[in-house]
Amino acid sequence: MSNSDINKIPLGKLLFERLSKVTKSVFGVPGDFNLRLLEQIYEVPELEWVGNNNELNAAYTADGYSRINPHNFSCLITTYGVGELSALNGIAGAFAENVSVLHIVGSSALRARAVADDGNEMDALFGTVHHLVPGKHTFRQDHDVYRKAAEAYSCYSESITEEDILQGTVQDKIDGAIEAVVANHKPGYLFVPSDVAERLVTCDLNKPLDLYKYKSKNLNDNEKKVLNLLLDKVYKSENPGFVADYFLKRHTSEVIDLLEKTNWDCYSTPASRGLCLDETLENFKGVFCNEKSPKGVFESIKKHDLVLHFGSKINETSFRYSGKNEEINNWLATQDICFLGRDFAMIGFKKELIKNISGCKVFNRFLEVLDYSKIQKIIKSKAEQSRGQLYSDSYKLGEMVMQEDRLFEQEVSYELSKNILQKGDIMLCEMSSFAFELENIKLPSEGRIICQSFYASIGYALPATVGVCKALKDYNMNNRVLLLQGDGSAQMTLQELSLFLKYDLNPMILMMNNSGYTIERAIIGATSSYNDLTAEWDWQKMLEAFGDSNKDKHETFRIGNYDELKTYISEKGTKPLDKLHMVELILDKFDYGNGLLVFLGKKSADEAM
Amino acid sequence: MSNSDINKIPLGKLLFERLSKVTKSVFGVPGDFNLRLLEQIYEVPELEWVGNNNELNAAYTADGYSRINPHNFSCLITTYGVGELSALNGIAGAFAENVSVLHIVGSSALRARAVADDGNEMDALFGTVHHLVPGKHTFRQDHDVYRKAAEAYSCYSESITEEDILQGTVQDKIDGAIEAVVANHKPGYLFVPSDVAERLVTCDLNKPLDLYKYKSKNLNDNEKKVLNLLLDKVYKSENPGFVADYFLKRHTSEVIDLLEKTNWDCYSTPASRGLCLDETLENFKGVFCNEKSPKGVFESIKKHDLVLHFGSKINETSFRYSGKNEEINNWLATQDICFLGRDFAMIGFKKELIKNISGCKVFNRFLEVLDYSKIQKIIKSKAEQSRGQLYSDSYKLGEMVMQEDRLFEQEVSYELSKNILQKGDIMLCEMSSFAFELENIKLPSEGRIICQSFYASIGYALPATVGVCKALKDYNMNNRVLLLQGDGSAQMTLQELSLFLKYDLNPMILMMNNSGYTIERAIIGATSSYNDLTAEWDWQKMLEAFGDSNKDKHETFRIGNYDELKTYISEKGTKPLDKLHMVELILDKFDYGNGLLVFLGKKSADEAM
């Protein structure tokens, strides 16, 4: 070791030291291009390697972890090409849904790159690197081909170079990657060539990470303009309604404080449920998602002279707007509504768009300067006060004919709202027919719903549940975790069940066995064979096959009617979970919920009431 | 229906009609953007929909199918974004390994595209399409973002447009896609917007597909030059050696005929085993892969005054060249060797490169014009004749100490060569420590080995085996199929086991249970936790969990020592398979084969002899 190396540490160790500031678990799959890097993780005992079964599952798991991690961060490590491409769909999902995930890829060696760049074409032909596709019109392989494929799904993309190592800029790239994914709520990429993990590099381990750049005090002109517009409107309004959307997620306690002080009616959105406010607040009025809102919620929001839609994450599922609903069109055209998104504000629906702002910065300042004495006191009638949350009561259970030999999705939904869900429960829901019922499920205090409803990649929820459970365990939180899983989507990512066993994670898995893709049967092809499953899997035996043959770590339940469901609830369903519960719910394959039929336009919201 | 529609058929039906000319199964996963298309498959009874558990598995399955399908073709259908991205790694693998797979994607509706292209930015914000990632720097979504991501891995990429429907060019695009993937040995893409499957389009169902464009008789100047050079060298040579590599795969019977007439010594390569010649030919001398060749094979090939390396697929694993082996370097520098690849020829190693040719066309003409009377008769000594195939005998079983409580990989390898493999057997091998033993395994007549050794995406082999079995069944071939599977790689794509059950496919699965990523332990991290598995899966129960609880369709075996292996072989292992055999082989996690250690440079080829 030369003198100049005294304060240097191996590059891989530096990477893991920095990661340990913002996470406790690192997900992924080993491969020959990342093995030397992975060896270094053992140098940083604060970090735990969590090996997934495949890379797509690793990306989903990381997504779930990031949503719970107090540092709003997660990391997965894959190998060149074969690994990183497999993960790509999961990364695109995190991009679409705004989740901070750092994807570290063990890429081709610096020395292999040098051959590809400097050699002649015949050298290139005989010097190919495995895992790397051949060039399309040349014998040269493009070592950046995979990096380019990920560009559209990342807010940061850098590769460690020889210059970084020589000039001491490795830590800048590592810190930059972590800071970018956190600040932008988006995935980012860091490529680590397979031959650099042991190189010694300069570092400053005590340098703080600058994760929340939007906390800076200086507003630009656009931000000032938005702030003043909002304050002005708020002071003039007699009865504002406040929609707390996804990008307020790092301001939850401030939001709750604001709503308690102002007594404004408030709403969550499908993307923000339990994330940005507590749905047991007295002034909480339900889940607002424009056209898709339960009828009562729409009736409520119409009464406000001002709607503050803050933290806005606008997309097809969280703010459904088809342009075809005349009642909604008329309302939007005349409603004083202000959107404050991550990077834009809009004053009036499709009226004035203001870009080049940080919504979080504006919101921070809004809270700082808001003069509560100028806010008009809201007088509510007793009837309004007592009405409480306006979930649509589409489950007219009293009117339903219970069937002794059958279980209905509506019964499950009803019991979740009324009996199963407990304070602090986190419920993940797979994109399934059931996902369209979520707006009607009542959340308990500190409860939360996670559903990838816009990107909507089925298979997401099971591995994401692994990540959620692992983050809770890592950060000593003891919330229960429930997973509402369809059997069709469970096929996609099934093997990740085994991680619950390996890491002693104990979710309640409500496996809705409805023999196929019921959500798609409702769209088209109700009886077409492509909506059937590959086989009748035995959910009672599955976790035994995954290694828990003595049922030390899991219990199984098979529920075929409402009575059996009620028995499970009274005996087990409301208690802390000390084993994984595999609760198989036998449902009919044509058991479409009202929510799904309304969404598809096959039933009107009025009929569903 | 207007008069002009009389001869039109729905676009989806047209697509499936054309596909039915070149395949009997269509793989994939349904999704809301492809459902209307999938509905049309039932209009074409010659085609069967095979639903996979996820899209990556579908791509691997299609890859396997294409390798067996006499039409050299396969097809998978996925949905927009969430589906097609999941499949991307499998498509990149087919691109790297030169397999003809058509990937049809149900993409966003033409009318949604029109909104994105024509509306203003605020319209775009409120008109997002689910499954589609948001734009990076604009509220507009890029409807072609996924198509761009696949560009580097496809030889054809077209989307059906309104103009195609109006102008009658839909069939051109469909036929073009099929013809391109077959002719180029590469994957291709056809994007079908979700709202066009039922549109009526003109068609000519009797038009023949032009699949083998290289059969055209006209050689260009480069091709003529290459042909003349080759003929000249062949007539002058006293003892040519013929290496039949991958791209001769559509000329197998011609190659065998040539070798029988000329009596030239011949060799296969890792990519062509059993594909381009029969390894039981008397003049077959073993598997040639340059530096990685078994020692005896290299000794044999050195003796030729001319080496014809035809059908060349040059990459790191099929023609290993590090530049560091002096003996090889000297040999290559002086050897008269001619490469004839898919699209290039090279005369002398790294000497004269000739591009812009079709290797298949040249080879076709070569066979037509070859004057056997001008070829010098090869006189072989009796010793040479009797020596036969030069597999390295690295399994000195006589010298090995059998252990009653343990099974060794070498014992499995030995028994495969000597006893298990039967005429016509197709053996798939996962990229695993065992894959490095393949060059030493002796193939029976009409036997074949399939291993994705260059792209090397672990998890490939299990779904590919589904595809291989399905193609054999579809085309009434009754070859046995063996899958050598590592337990680490089986994790990746496990769920596709259930397809064997659903479609009554009966491979022999040799599940090498060595408790983790043994291939990677050999590289680095022998005892590191990242090379361990997620749990101890129970391979005896797995297929029961996947629905065959009464073992109607499968048998399980658990083999822990050599005697048990021999019992299995004598009772079951050489017979036709009427059920799936799950044969669990309990191996030590540090049981590295010689082939792997030689490949990694941890043992020399001489030591391994």
XYZ file of C-alpha atoms in Angstrom, chain A residues 538 541-551, chain B residues 497 537-549 551 554 556 582 584:
31
model
C -52.398 -26.277 -4.143
C -49.099 -27.172 0.247
C -47.145 -24.391 -1.413
C -45.209 -23.161 1.597
C -44.389 -26.706 2.586
C -42.815 -27.204 -0.820
C -40.853 -24.013 -0.202
C -39.257 -25.680 2.763
C -41.497 -25.208 5.793
C -42.628 -28.803 5.789
C -43.345 -28.878 9.510
C -45.314 -25.637 9.400
C -42.895 -26.469 -13.910
C -37.020 -26.131 -1.160
C -38.617 -29.537 -1.137
C -38.232 -30.856 -4.660
C -40.133 -33.991 -3.753
C -43.265 -31.978 -3.002
C -42.980 -29.202 -5.543
C -45.046 -30.741 -8.320
C -47.706 -31.777 -5.851
C -48.010 -28.136 -4.816
C -48.345 -27.275 -8.500
C -51.455 -29.372 -8.618
C -50.485 -32.989 -9.274
C -51.244 -34.058 -5.731
C -48.841 -37.980 -8.767
C -45.076 -37.200 -12.326
C -40.072 -38.193 -7.924
C -38.250 -35.169 -11.024
C -33.289 -34.836 -7.351
